[in-house]
mmCIF file of C-alpha atoms in Angstrom:
data_model
loop_
_atom_site.group_PDB
_atom_site.id
_atom_site.type_symbol
_atom_site.label_atom_id
_atom_site.label_comp_id
_atom_site.label_asym_id
_atom_site.label_seq_id
_atom_site.Cartn_x
_atom_site.Cartn_y
_atom_site.Cartn_z
ATOM 1 C CA MET A 1 13.046 -0.801 34.126
ATOM 2 C CA LYS A 2 15.012 0.358 31.068
ATOM 3 C CA LYS A 3 17.392 -2.593 31.407
ATOM 4 C CA ILE A 4 14.452 -5.007 31.416
ATOM 5 C CA PHE A 5 12.949 -3.342 28.331
ATOM 6 C CA PHE A 6 16.186 -3.431 26.358
ATOM 7 C CA ALA A 7 16.769 -7.048 27.407
ATOM 8 C CA PHE A 8 13.302 -7.863 26.058
ATOM 9 C CA LEU A 9 14.082 -6.150 22.759
ATOM 10 C CA LEU A 10 17.360 -8.050 22.457
ATOM 11 C CA CYS A 11 15.668 -11.397 23.129
ATOM 12 C CA PHE A 12 12.896 -10.606 20.650
ATOM 13 C CA SER A 13 15.421 -9.592 17.992
ATOM 14 C CA LEU A 14 17.437 -12.782 18.444
ATOM 15 C CA PHE A 15 14.288 -14.938 18.365
ATOM 16 C CA ALA A 16 12.997 -13.184 15.230
ATOM 17 C CA LYS A 17 16.356 -13.569 13.499
ATOM 18 C CA ALA A 18 16.355 -17.271 14.300
ATOM 19 C CA GLN A 19 12.825 -17.578 12.881
ATOM 20 C CA TRP A 20 13.924 -15.888 9.676
ATOM 21 C CA GLU A 21 16.984 -18.090 9.226
ATOM 22 C CA GLU A 22 14.999 -21.250 9.968
ATOM 23 C CA ASN A 23 12.125 -20.505 7.595
ATOM 24 C CA PHE A 24 13.340 -18.326 4.723
ATOM 25 C CA GLU A 25 16.034 -17.782 2.120
ATOM 26 C CA ASN A 26 17.302 -14.284 1.343
ATOM 27 C CA ALA A 27 15.098 -14.223 -1.746
ATOM 28 C CA SER A 28 11.498 -13.459 -2.719
ATOM 29 C CA LEU A 29 8.588 -15.480 -3.999
ATOM 30 C CA ARG A 30 6.567 -13.412 -6.459
ATOM 31 C CA ILE A 31 3.059 -14.848 -6.736
ATOM 32 C CA ASP A 32 0.943 -13.880 -9.762
ATOM 33 C CA TYR A 33 -2.722 -14.845 -9.594
ATOM 34 C CA TYR A 34 -6.211 -13.945 -10.742
ATOM 35 C CA HIS A 35 -8.576 -12.470 -8.182
ATOM 36 C CA SER A 36 -12.147 -13.054 -9.283
ATOM 37 C CA GLY A 37 -15.640 -12.829 -7.875
ATOM 38 C CA ARG A 38 -18.411 -10.369 -7.188
ATOM 39 C CA PHE A 39 -19.918 -8.534 -4.213
ATOM 40 C CA GLN A 40 -18.681 -10.279 -1.008
ATOM 41 C CA VAL A 41 -17.432 -13.296 -3.009
ATOM 42 C CA ASP A 42 -13.728 -13.949 -3.686
ATOM 43 C CA TYR A 43 -11.914 -16.536 -5.797
ATOM 44 C CA PHE A 44 -8.131 -16.832 -6.119
ATOM 45 C CA SER A 45 -6.388 -18.735 -8.902
ATOM 46 C CA LEU A 46 -2.587 -19.076 -8.909
ATOM 47 C CA GLN A 47 -1.040 -18.571 -12.360
ATOM 48 C CA SER A 48 2.725 -18.579 -11.842
ATOM 49 C CA CYS A 49 5.502 -17.772 -9.396
ATOM 50 C CA GLN A 50 9.019 -16.396 -9.716
ATOM 51 C CA LYS A 51 11.991 -16.655 -7.414
ATOM 52 C CA LEU A 52 13.541 -13.177 -7.170
ATOM 53 C CA PRO A 53 17.179 -12.943 -5.979
ATOM 54 C CA PHE A 54 16.408 -10.384 -3.243
ATOM 55 C CA TYR A 55 13.933 -9.578 -0.487
ATOM 56 C CA SER A 56 13.387 -6.068 0.838
ATOM 57 C CA GLY A 57 11.098 -6.695 3.800
ATOM 58 C CA SER A 58 11.886 -6.922 7.480
ATOM 59 C CA HIS A 59 13.607 -10.050 8.792
ATOM 60 C CA THR A 60 12.044 -9.578 12.239
ATOM 61 C CA TYR A 61 8.475 -8.437 11.560
ATOM 62 C CA LEU A 62 7.180 -11.552 9.804
ATOM 63 C CA ILE A 63 3.600 -11.803 11.109
ATOM 64 C CA ASP A 64 1.460 -8.769 10.280
ATOM 65 C CA GLN A 65 -0.115 -7.301 13.421
ATOM 66 C CA THR A 66 -1.466 -4.089 11.864
ATOM 67 C CA ASN A 67 -4.841 -5.529 10.775
ATOM 68 C CA ASN A 68 -4.585 -3.306 7.679
ATOM 69 C CA GLY A 69 -5.869 -4.162 4.229
ATOM 70 C CA ALA A 70 -8.879 -5.749 2.598
ATOM 71 C CA TYR A 71 -6.988 -9.028 2.135
ATOM 72 C CA LYS A 72 -4.129 -10.952 3.704
ATOM 73 C CA VAL A 73 -1.645 -13.404 2.256
ATOM 74 C CA ALA A 74 0.006 -15.926 4.564
ATOM 75 C CA LEU A 75 2.468 -18.802 4.441
ATOM 76 C CA PHE A 76 1.800 -21.833 6.652
ATOM 77 C CA ASP A 77 4.406 -24.463 7.469
ATOM 78 C CA ARG A 78 2.761 -27.626 6.104
ATOM 79 C CA LYS A 79 4.334 -29.819 8.776
ATOM 80 C CA SER A 80 3.672 -27.775 11.908
ATOM 81 C CA LYS A 81 0.535 -26.031 10.510
ATOM 82 C CA GLU A 82 1.874 -22.769 11.945
ATOM 83 C CA MET A 83 1.707 -19.428 10.172
ATOM 84 C CA ILE A 84 5.276 -18.280 9.462
ATOM 85 C CA PHE A 85 4.513 -15.138 7.439
ATOM 86 C CA SER A 86 1.569 -12.828 6.742
ATOM 87 C CA LYS A 87 0.961 -9.481 5.083
ATOM 88 C CA GLY A 88 -2.174 -7.392 4.577
ATOM 89 C CA PHE A 89 -2.928 -5.632 1.309
ATOM 90 C CA SER A 90 -5.704 -4.131 -0.785
ATOM 91 C CA SER A 91 -6.365 -4.070 -4.525
ATOM 92 C CA LEU A 92 -8.382 -2.539 -7.336
ATOM 93 C CA PHE A 93 -10.582 -5.626 -7.234
ATOM 94 C CA ASN A 94 -11.568 -4.739 -3.682
ATOM 95 C CA GLU A 95 -12.701 -1.297 -4.840
ATOM 96 C CA TRP A 96 -14.598 -2.717 -7.818
ATOM 97 C CA GLN A 97 -16.190 -5.270 -5.489
ATOM 98 C CA SER A 98 -17.966 -2.459 -3.633
ATOM 99 C CA SER A 99 -19.504 -1.007 -6.807
ATOM 100 C CA GLU A 100 -23.044 -1.501 -8.101
ATOM 101 C CA GLU A 101 -21.646 -3.442 -11.065
ATOM 102 C CA ALA A 102 -20.224 -6.104 -8.740
ATOM 103 C CA LYS A 103 -23.698 -6.929 -7.427
ATOM 104 C CA ASN A 104 -24.793 -8.189 -10.846
ATOM 105 C CA THR A 105 -21.619 -9.310 -12.649
ATOM 106 C CA CYS A 106 -18.337 -11.113 -11.991
ATOM 107 C CA GLY A 107 -14.930 -9.459 -12.240
ATOM 108 C CA ASN A 108 -11.461 -10.867 -12.911
ATOM 109 C CA TYR A 109 -8.327 -8.902 -11.989
ATOM 110 C CA GLU A 110 -4.578 -9.533 -12.107
ATOM 111 C CA GLU A 111 -2.826 -9.313 -8.743
ATOM 112 C CA THR A 112 0.682 -9.935 -7.415
ATOM 113 C CA VAL A 113 2.018 -10.415 -3.901
ATOM 114 C CA ILE A 114 5.672 -10.771 -2.932
ATOM 115 C CA VAL A 115 6.634 -12.834 0.121
ATOM 116 C CA PRO A 116 9.938 -14.180 1.457
ATOM 117 C CA TYR A 117 11.062 -17.390 -0.264
ATOM 118 C CA PRO A 118 10.379 -20.360 2.034
ATOM 119 C CA LYS A 119 12.916 -23.041 2.920
ATOM 120 C CA LYS A 120 10.136 -25.390 4.016
ATOM 121 C CA GLU A 121 7.099 -26.861 2.342
ATOM 122 C CA VAL A 122 4.346 -24.272 2.768
ATOM 123 C CA ASP A 123 0.736 -23.584 1.933
ATOM 124 C CA ILE A 124 -0.112 -20.265 0.300
ATOM 125 C CA VAL A 125 -3.245 -18.921 1.991
ATOM 126 C CA PHE A 126 -5.400 -15.901 1.199
ATOM 127 C CA PHE A 127 -7.814 -14.287 3.633
ATOM 128 C CA SER A 128 -10.647 -11.895 2.856
ATOM 129 C CA ARG A 129 -12.986 -9.963 5.146
ATOM 130 C CA ASP A 130 -16.598 -10.738 5.932
ATOM 131 C CA SER A 131 -19.352 -8.123 6.177
ATOM 132 C CA LEU A 132 -18.141 -7.154 9.667
ATOM 133 C CA ASN A 133 -14.508 -6.855 8.529
ATOM 134 C CA ASN A 134 -13.422 -10.041 10.300
ATOM 135 C CA TRP A 135 -10.870 -12.295 8.540
ATOM 136 C CA LYS A 136 -11.988 -15.463 6.773
ATOM 137 C CA GLU A 137 -9.836 -17.943 4.889
ATOM 138 C CA VAL A 138 -10.895 -18.136 1.236
ATOM 139 C CA PHE A 139 -8.004 -19.942 -0.510
ATOM 140 C CA ARG A 140 -5.297 -22.474 0.386
ATOM 141 C CA GLU A 141 -2.936 -24.305 -1.943
ATOM 142 C CA PRO A 142 0.448 -25.979 -1.433
ATOM 143 C CA PHE A 143 3.321 -24.090 -3.008
ATOM 144 C CA SER A 144 4.993 -26.216 -5.646
ATOM 145 C CA GLU A 145 8.128 -25.376 -7.600
ATOM 146 C CA GLU A 146 6.189 -26.521 -10.651
ATOM 147 C CA LEU A 147 4.566 -23.094 -10.478
ATOM 148 C CA LEU A 148 7.938 -21.385 -10.946
ATOM 149 C CA VAL A 149 8.757 -19.662 -14.231
ATOM 150 C CA ASP A 150 12.160 -18.217 -15.088
ATOM 151 C CA TYR A 151 13.152 -14.918 -13.518
ATOM 152 C CA HIS A 152 14.252 -12.355 -16.104
ATOM 153 C CA LYS A 153 16.028 -9.264 -14.824
ATOM 154 C CA PRO A 154 14.814 -6.202 -16.735
ATOM 155 C CA ASN A 155 17.370 -4.153 -18.646
ATOM 156 C CA TYR A 156 16.780 -0.658 -17.249
ATOM 157 C CA ASN A 157 19.037 1.810 -15.492
ATOM 158 C CA ILE A 158 18.553 2.554 -11.793
ATOM 159 C CA ILE A 159 18.579 6.215 -10.722
ATOM 160 C CA PRO A 160 19.572 6.786 -7.057
ATOM 161 C CA LEU A 161 17.587 9.669 -5.531
ATOM 162 C CA HIS A 162 17.851 9.442 -1.745
ATOM 163 C CA LYS A 163 20.302 7.086 -0.091
ATOM 164 C CA THR A 164 20.326 5.715 3.416
ATOM 165 C CA ASN A 165 23.144 3.566 4.779
ATOM 166 C CA ARG A 166 20.778 1.148 6.495
ATOM 167 C CA LYS A 167 20.585 -2.491 5.425
ATOM 168 C CA VAL A 168 17.873 -3.323 2.905
ATOM 169 C CA GLU A 169 15.893 -5.222 5.563
ATOM 170 C CA GLU A 170 16.090 -2.259 7.981
ATOM 171 C CA ARG A 171 14.684 0.494 5.782
ATOM 172 C CA LEU A 172 11.741 1.348 3.563
ATOM 173 C CA ASP A 173 12.746 0.845 -0.076
ATOM 174 C CA LEU A 174 10.678 3.201 -2.215
ATOM 175 C CA VAL A 175 10.804 3.014 -6.018
ATOM 176 C CA PHE A 176 9.619 5.679 -8.459
ATOM 177 C CA LEU A 177 8.505 4.370 -11.837
ATOM 178 C CA PRO A 178 8.034 7.109 -14.463
ATOM 179 C CA VAL A 179 5.355 6.461 -17.097
ATOM 180 C CA GLY A 180 4.509 8.547 -20.160
ATOM 181 C CA TYR A 181 7.992 9.988 -20.718
ATOM 182 C CA THR A 182 9.699 9.571 -24.101
ATOM 183 C CA LYS A 183 13.479 9.459 -24.505
ATOM 184 C CA GLU A 184 13.303 13.022 -25.790
ATOM 185 C CA GLU A 185 11.856 13.988 -22.394
ATOM 186 C CA LYS A 186 14.766 12.556 -20.418
ATOM 187 C CA ASP A 187 15.669 15.889 -18.805
ATOM 188 C CA LYS A 188 12.060 16.522 -17.747
ATOM 189 C CA MET A 189 11.784 13.032 -16.330
ATOM 190 C CA ARG A 190 14.967 13.454 -14.288
ATOM 191 C CA LYS A 191 13.775 16.812 -12.949
ATOM 192 C CA ASP A 192 10.352 15.412 -12.040
ATOM 193 C CA LEU A 193 11.908 12.436 -10.240
ATOM 194 C CA GLU A 194 14.267 14.683 -8.288
ATOM 195 C CA ASN A 195 11.358 16.902 -7.285
ATOM 196 C CA PHE A 196 9.293 13.916 -6.161
ATOM 197 C CA ALA A 197 12.195 12.663 -4.015
ATOM 198 C CA LYS A 198 12.611 16.111 -2.460
ATOM 199 C CA TRP A 199 8.869 16.446 -1.807
ATOM 200 C CA MET A 200 8.796 13.143 0.071
ATOM 201 C CA PHE A 201 10.491 14.888 2.988
ATOM 202 C CA ILE A 202 8.674 18.232 2.980
ATOM 203 C CA GLU A 203 5.961 17.139 5.428
ATOM 204 C CA GLU A 204 6.208 15.607 8.880
ATOM 205 C CA PRO A 205 6.484 12.853 9.927
ATOM 206 C CA TYR A 206 8.325 11.802 6.731
ATOM 207 C CA LYS A 207 10.695 14.776 7.103
ATOM 208 C CA SER A 208 12.059 13.491 10.414
ATOM 209 C CA ARG A 209 12.320 9.893 9.197
ATOM 210 C CA ALA A 210 14.384 10.482 6.051
ATOM 211 C CA ASP A 211 17.145 8.267 7.441
ATOM 212 C CA VAL A 212 14.974 5.126 7.148
ATOM 213 C CA ILE A 213 13.686 5.729 3.588
ATOM 214 C CA ASN A 214 15.750 4.758 0.548
ATOM 215 C CA ILE A 215 14.531 6.075 -2.821
ATOM 216 C CA GLU A 216 15.510 4.864 -6.288
ATOM 217 C CA ALA A 217 13.894 5.252 -9.687
ATOM 218 C CA ILE A 218 13.770 3.062 -12.775
ATOM 219 C CA GLU A 219 14.731 4.842 -15.999
ATOM 220 C CA TYR A 220 11.714 3.780 -18.016
ATOM 221 C CA TYR A 221 10.649 5.373 -21.324
ATOM 222 C CA THR A 222 7.505 5.046 -23.428
ATOM 223 C CA GLU A 223 6.944 5.553 -27.137
ATOM 224 C CA LYS A 224 4.269 8.217 -26.686
ATOM 225 C CA SER A 225 4.293 11.147 -24.309
ATOM 226 C CA GLY A 226 1.564 11.597 -21.731
ATOM 227 C CA ILE A 227 -1.158 9.469 -20.158
ATOM 228 C CA PRO A 228 -4.377 8.213 -21.839
ATOM 229 C CA GLY A 229 -7.852 8.133 -20.371
ATOM 230 C CA LEU A 230 -8.619 11.803 -20.955
ATOM 231 C CA LYS A 231 -11.074 13.123 -23.540
ATOM 232 C CA ASP A 232 -8.460 13.488 -26.266
ATOM 233 C CA ARG A 233 -6.987 9.985 -25.700
ATOM 234 C CA LYS A 234 -9.853 8.179 -24.025
ATOM 235 C CA ASP A 235 -9.743 5.010 -26.128
ATOM 236 C CA GLU A 236 -5.973 4.567 -26.145
ATOM 237 C CA LYS A 237 -4.212 1.916 -24.093
ATOM 238 C CA GLY A 238 -1.480 3.367 -21.936
ATOM 239 C CA GLU A 239 1.968 1.969 -21.265
ATOM 240 C CA LEU A 240 1.672 -0.631 -18.463
ATOM 241 C CA GLY A 241 -2.060 0.092 -18.534
ATOM 242 C CA VAL A 242 -1.689 3.390 -16.638
ATOM 243 C CA ALA A 243 -4.631 5.648 -17.487
ATOM 244 C CA TYR A 244 -7.095 8.158 -16.112
ATOM 245 C CA ASN A 245 -10.818 7.511 -15.652
ATOM 246 C CA MET A 246 -10.584 4.275 -13.676
ATOM 247 C CA PHE A 247 -14.067 3.241 -12.528
ATOM 248 C CA SER A 248 -15.447 6.274 -14.449
ATOM 249 C CA SER A 249 -13.719 8.674 -12.063
ATOM 250 C CA PRO A 250 -11.859 11.154 -14.341
ATOM 251 C CA ARG A 251 -9.076 11.941 -11.849
ATOM 252 C CA TYR A 252 -8.510 8.311 -10.781
ATOM 253 C CA LEU A 253 -5.157 7.432 -12.396
ATOM 254 C CA MET A 254 -4.496 3.689 -12.057
ATOM 255 C CA THR A 255 -3.616 0.451 -13.868
ATOM 256 C CA LYS A 256 -5.064 -3.061 -13.982
ATOM 257 C CA GLU A 257 -1.930 -4.527 -15.624
ATOM 258 C CA ILE A 258 -0.277 -5.599 -12.388
ATOM 259 C CA TRP A 259 1.826 -8.401 -13.870
ATOM 260 C CA ALA A 260 3.396 -6.163 -16.529
ATOM 261 C CA LEU A 261 4.052 -3.549 -13.854
ATOM 262 C CA ASN A 262 5.846 -6.090 -11.682
ATOM 263 C CA ASP A 263 7.870 -7.340 -14.657
ATOM 264 C CA VAL A 264 9.501 -3.895 -14.705
ATOM 265 C CA LEU A 265 9.810 -3.794 -10.915
ATOM 266 C CA ASN A 266 11.636 -7.153 -11.003
ATOM 267 C CA LEU A 267 14.763 -5.052 -11.441
ATOM 268 C CA LEU A 268 15.324 -4.299 -7.746
ATOM 269 C CA PRO A 269 14.030 -4.930 -4.215
ATOM 270 C CA PHE A 270 11.199 -2.625 -3.138
ATOM 271 C CA ASP A 271 8.644 -2.141 -0.370
ATOM 272 C CA ALA A 272 6.574 0.615 -1.977
ATOM 273 C CA VAL A 273 6.025 1.936 -5.506
ATOM 274 C CA ILE A 274 4.963 5.328 -6.824
ATOM 275 C CA ILE A 275 4.108 5.624 -10.519
ATOM 276 C CA VAL A 276 5.145 9.110 -11.649
ATOM 277 C CA ALA A 277 2.803 10.104 -14.490
ATOM 278 C CA ASN A 278 3.940 12.575 -17.134
ATOM 279 C CA SER A 279 0.765 14.665 -17.124
ATOM 280 C CA GLU A 280 -0.300 18.155 -16.097
ATOM 281 C CA VAL A 281 -3.886 16.979 -15.516
ATOM 282 C CA TYR A 282 -4.778 16.514 -11.858
ATOM 283 C CA GLY A 283 -4.923 12.855 -10.869
ATOM 284 C CA GLY A 284 -3.585 10.062 -8.735
ATOM 285 C CA GLY A 285 -4.468 7.088 -6.570
ATOM 286 C CA GLY A 286 -3.115 4.802 -3.893
ATOM 287 C CA ILE A 287 -3.813 1.199 -2.867
ATOM 288 C CA TYR A 288 -2.400 -0.271 0.338
ATOM 289 C CA ASN A 289 0.697 -2.440 -0.219
ATOM 290 C CA CYS A 290 0.153 -2.293 -3.970
ATOM 291 C CA TYR A 291 1.144 1.014 -5.609
ATOM 292 C CA ALA A 292 0.456 4.760 -5.706
ATOM 293 C CA THR A 293 0.212 7.098 -8.690
ATOM 294 C CA CYS A 294 0.661 10.850 -9.008
ATOM 295 C CA TYR A 295 0.522 13.346 -11.836
ATOM 296 C CA SER A 296 3.384 15.830 -12.286
ATOM 297 C CA GLY A 297 1.429 19.098 -12.342
ATOM 298 C CA THR A 298 0.841 22.063 -10.034
ATOM 299 C CA MET A 299 -0.304 20.243 -6.858
ATOM 300 C CA ALA A 300 1.819 17.145 -7.364
ATOM 301 C CA MET A 301 3.637 17.566 -4.044
ATOM 302 C CA GLU A 302 0.443 17.383 -1.964
ATOM 303 C CA VAL A 303 -1.081 14.612 -4.092
ATOM 304 C CA LEU A 304 2.147 12.599 -3.864
ATOM 305 C CA ILE A 305 2.163 12.612 -0.057
ATOM 306 C CA HIS A 306 -1.568 11.941 0.161
ATOM 307 C CA GLU A 307 -1.570 8.988 -2.245
ATOM 308 C CA PHE A 308 1.641 7.494 -0.877
ATOM 309 C CA SER A 309 0.103 7.531 2.599
ATOM 310 C CA HIS A 310 -2.746 5.407 1.246
ATOM 311 C CA SER A 311 -0.436 2.876 -0.356
ATOM 312 C CA PHE A 312 2.240 2.731 2.343
ATOM 313 C CA ALA A 313 0.481 3.465 5.648
ATOM 314 C CA GLY A 314 -3.017 2.237 4.785
ATOM 315 C CA LEU A 315 -4.635 5.568 5.686
ATOM 316 C CA ALA A 316 -8.184 6.176 4.474
ATOM 317 C CA ASP A 317 -9.573 9.246 2.754
ATOM 318 C CA GLU A 318 -11.131 11.615 5.275
ATOM 319 C CA TYR A 319 -13.121 13.775 2.871
ATOM 320 C CA SER A 320 -16.850 13.318 2.353
ATOM 321 C CA ALA A 321 -17.414 13.972 -1.357
ATOM 322 C CA ASN A 322 -17.039 11.154 -3.892
ATOM 323 C CA ASP A 323 -17.501 10.964 -7.660
ATOM 324 C CA SER A 324 -17.807 7.171 -7.866
ATOM 325 C CA ASP A 325 -19.754 4.437 -6.114
ATOM 326 C CA THR A 326 -16.608 2.335 -5.600
ATOM 327 C CA GLY A 327 -14.778 2.193 -2.296
ATOM 328 C CA LEU A 328 -17.826 2.891 -0.114
ATOM 329 C CA GLN A 329 -17.809 1.055 3.229
ATOM 330 C CA PRO A 330 -20.621 -0.395 5.371
ATOM 331 C CA ILE A 331 -21.659 1.822 8.259
ATOM 332 C CA TYR A 332 -22.424 -1.154 10.539
ATOM 333 C CA ALA A 333 -18.787 -2.363 10.691
ATOM 334 C CA GLU A 334 -15.693 -0.772 12.187
ATOM 335 C CA PRO A 335 -13.291 0.144 9.324
ATOM 336 C CA TYR A 336 -9.844 -1.418 9.475
ATOM 337 C CA GLU A 337 -8.157 1.870 8.506
ATOM 338 C CA LYS A 338 -6.646 3.502 11.581
ATOM 339 C CA ASN A 339 -7.776 7.095 10.856
ATOM 340 C CA ILE A 340 -11.527 6.618 10.406
ATOM 341 C CA THR A 341 -14.260 5.132 12.571
ATOM 342 C CA THR A 342 -17.978 4.357 12.592
ATOM 343 C CA LEU A 343 -17.862 4.252 16.425
ATOM 344 C CA VAL A 344 -18.829 0.569 16.263
ATOM 345 C CA ASP A 345 -15.566 -0.277 18.070
ATOM 346 C CA PHE A 346 -13.858 3.045 18.739
ATOM 347 C CA ASN A 347 -11.745 1.534 21.525
ATOM 348 C CA VAL A 348 -9.348 0.125 18.902
ATOM 349 C CA LYS A 349 -8.813 3.519 17.279
ATOM 350 C CA TRP A 350 -7.511 6.845 18.669
ATOM 351 C CA LYS A 351 -9.687 7.065 21.796
ATOM 352 C CA ASP A 352 -6.606 7.207 24.027
ATOM 353 C CA MET A 353 -5.424 10.369 22.208
ATOM 354 C CA ILE A 354 -8.555 12.406 23.034
ATOM 355 C CA LYS A 355 -8.798 14.681 26.077
ATOM 356 C CA PRO A 356 -11.402 13.544 28.645
ATOM 357 C CA SER A 357 -13.194 16.894 28.250
ATOM 358 C CA THR A 358 -13.629 16.528 24.462
ATOM 359 C CA PRO A 359 -17.138 15.369 23.476
ATOM 360 C CA ILE A 360 -17.619 12.325 21.227
ATOM 361 C CA PRO A 361 -18.727 13.022 18.503
ATOM 362 C CA THR A 362 -16.933 16.370 18.408
ATOM 363 C CA PRO A 363 -18.439 19.537 16.901
ATOM 364 C CA ALA A 364 -16.340 21.057 14.097
ATOM 365 C CA THR A 365 -16.082 24.420 15.858
ATOM 366 C CA LYS A 366 -13.166 26.769 16.464
ATOM 367 C CA GLU A 367 -12.916 25.491 20.056
ATOM 368 C CA TYR A 368 -11.761 22.077 18.752
ATOM 369 C CA GLU A 369 -9.973 23.290 15.630
ATOM 370 C CA ASN A 370 -6.563 22.018 16.756
ATOM 371 C CA GLU A 371 -7.699 19.181 18.987
ATOM 372 C CA VAL A 372 -7.945 15.441 18.371
ATOM 373 C CA GLY A 373 -11.601 14.495 18.400
ATOM 374 C CA VAL A 374 -14.244 12.563 16.484
ATOM 375 C CA PHE A 375 -15.487 14.756 13.630
ATOM 376 C CA GLU A 376 -18.281 13.564 11.355
ATOM 377 C CA GLY A 377 -17.573 13.226 7.641
ATOM 378 C CA ALA A 378 -14.978 10.808 6.247
ATOM 379 C CA SER A 379 -14.486 7.907 3.834
ATOM 380 C CA TYR A 380 -16.663 9.624 1.153
ATOM 381 C CA MET A 381 -19.605 9.782 3.573
ATOM 382 C CA SER A 382 -20.997 12.906 5.242
ATOM 383 C CA LYS A 383 -22.849 10.927 7.920
ATOM 384 C CA GLY A 384 -21.902 7.951 10.081
ATOM 385 C CA PHE A 385 -18.130 8.044 9.421
ATOM 386 C CA TYR A 386 -15.748 10.050 11.578
ATOM 387 C CA ARG A 387 -12.189 11.401 11.360
ATOM 388 C CA PRO A 388 -9.774 12.450 14.135
ATOM 389 C CA TYR A 389 -9.056 16.087 13.146
ATOM 390 C CA GLN A 390 -10.818 18.925 11.379
ATOM 391 C CA HIS A 391 -8.036 19.300 8.802
ATOM 392 C CA CYS A 392 -5.438 16.777 7.619
ATOM 393 C CA MET A 393 -3.449 15.675 4.574
ATOM 394 C CA MET A 394 -5.961 12.847 4.159
ATOM 395 C CA ARG A 395 -8.902 15.278 4.014
ATOM 396 C CA ASP A 396 -7.878 18.589 2.469
ATOM 397 C CA LEU A 397 -4.118 18.239 1.821
ATOM 398 C CA LYS A 398 -3.160 20.171 4.990
ATOM 399 C CA ALA A 399 -0.496 18.997 7.464
ATOM 400 C CA PHE A 400 -0.938 15.487 8.886
ATOM 401 C CA CYS A 401 -2.958 15.297 12.091
ATOM 402 C CA PRO A 402 -1.480 13.628 15.211
ATOM 403 C CA VAL A 403 -3.366 10.365 14.577
ATOM 404 C CA CYS A 404 -2.197 9.962 10.969
ATOM 405 C CA SER A 405 1.330 10.967 11.997
ATOM 406 C CA LYS A 406 1.375 8.206 14.607
ATOM 407 C CA VAL A 407 0.149 5.630 12.066
ATOM 408 C CA ILE A 408 2.891 6.625 9.600
ATOM 409 C CA ASN A 409 5.601 6.484 12.270
ATOM 410 C CA ASP A 410 4.371 3.078 13.444
ATOM 411 C CA MET A 411 4.573 1.764 9.858
ATOM 412 C CA LEU A 412 8.068 3.182 9.364
ATOM 413 C CA ASP A 413 9.119 1.433 12.582
ATOM 414 C CA ILE A 414 7.955 -1.897 11.134
ATOM 415 C CA TYR A 415 10.250 -1.522 8.117
ATOM 416 C CA SER A 416 13.233 -0.112 10.007
ATOM 417 C CA LYS A 417 13.491 -2.307 13.127
#
């Protein structure tokens, strides 16, 4: 049986490699576009593209099977009409789209996706989700080299923090981008970056998978120390747009300036980004396949792992309280995040990890304190949304539960195989 399995893996690997070599160059296509619309309405408008001289993603996992993200970008071979690449992602626009404001006004946000550079003529296609979280095509346009603008490599130093000997296409390339550090704070910045790299491997399952994660930082300085958005700097514009108080949530530390952010990130290949904010004030955020942010204060280690697990693994928040109306999900649809459920279609979640004797829903009693179950209260809602464990990094910054650990390991496998 083992011989058959390994033969299958070998055949799949050879087939996938052939697909990569037939369809793609060893380069990236950076796509900058506007994402506009309102509640349940999406418009995409391509602005420009760049050809980057590297690609960090897998050469074998080209079609996204995770079903993660609020949106999906895909490349279709124009001749055969076949999809040759896809990738799910989320964005700040998606969160704004769920707010009360989006029901009465239109929004317009910068977004960027990076895909492998095609050898063939392709269509760029964007998918969104309908009210039941099913995919629907909302944009299609032929890629033309007329959209290309010159690639300019940024002039910043790269700081190696955790090295793996794996090939770039067989590892997760994580980049730390410090923001709010002046040149006079160089020593503090270096210490913070080293701490962040060390903290990445404090918790399981990341601790056991350190060999597949490569970490580098960009030595990036700003003219003014700290991060705006707080009471004393509320009206200031931050470097790269990074600021507190996004969507009127004081602790939500994010940026809308995605193109400027990616201009800095053009320096090197990356799969995931963490913005390291020079601030002692609690805050952070994470958007799937976009970026994460984290402050550098007392609980930075826990916030780092929590927010990174949003942006990398697509895990949802499991706590019930919320200080903003954005991000709320419909109770009549099954969420796409792997660690929460409305029980609309629980068969696609962690049902196979629950003991037959465990009741569904599961009471949050001592009897089930260390058991996988279905506990009410998750995704900012106290009723109707359920989580797999009583305590978890995605709820109260405790150790990851078995379900979230499995999701993280599955995602790491995608980048490393």
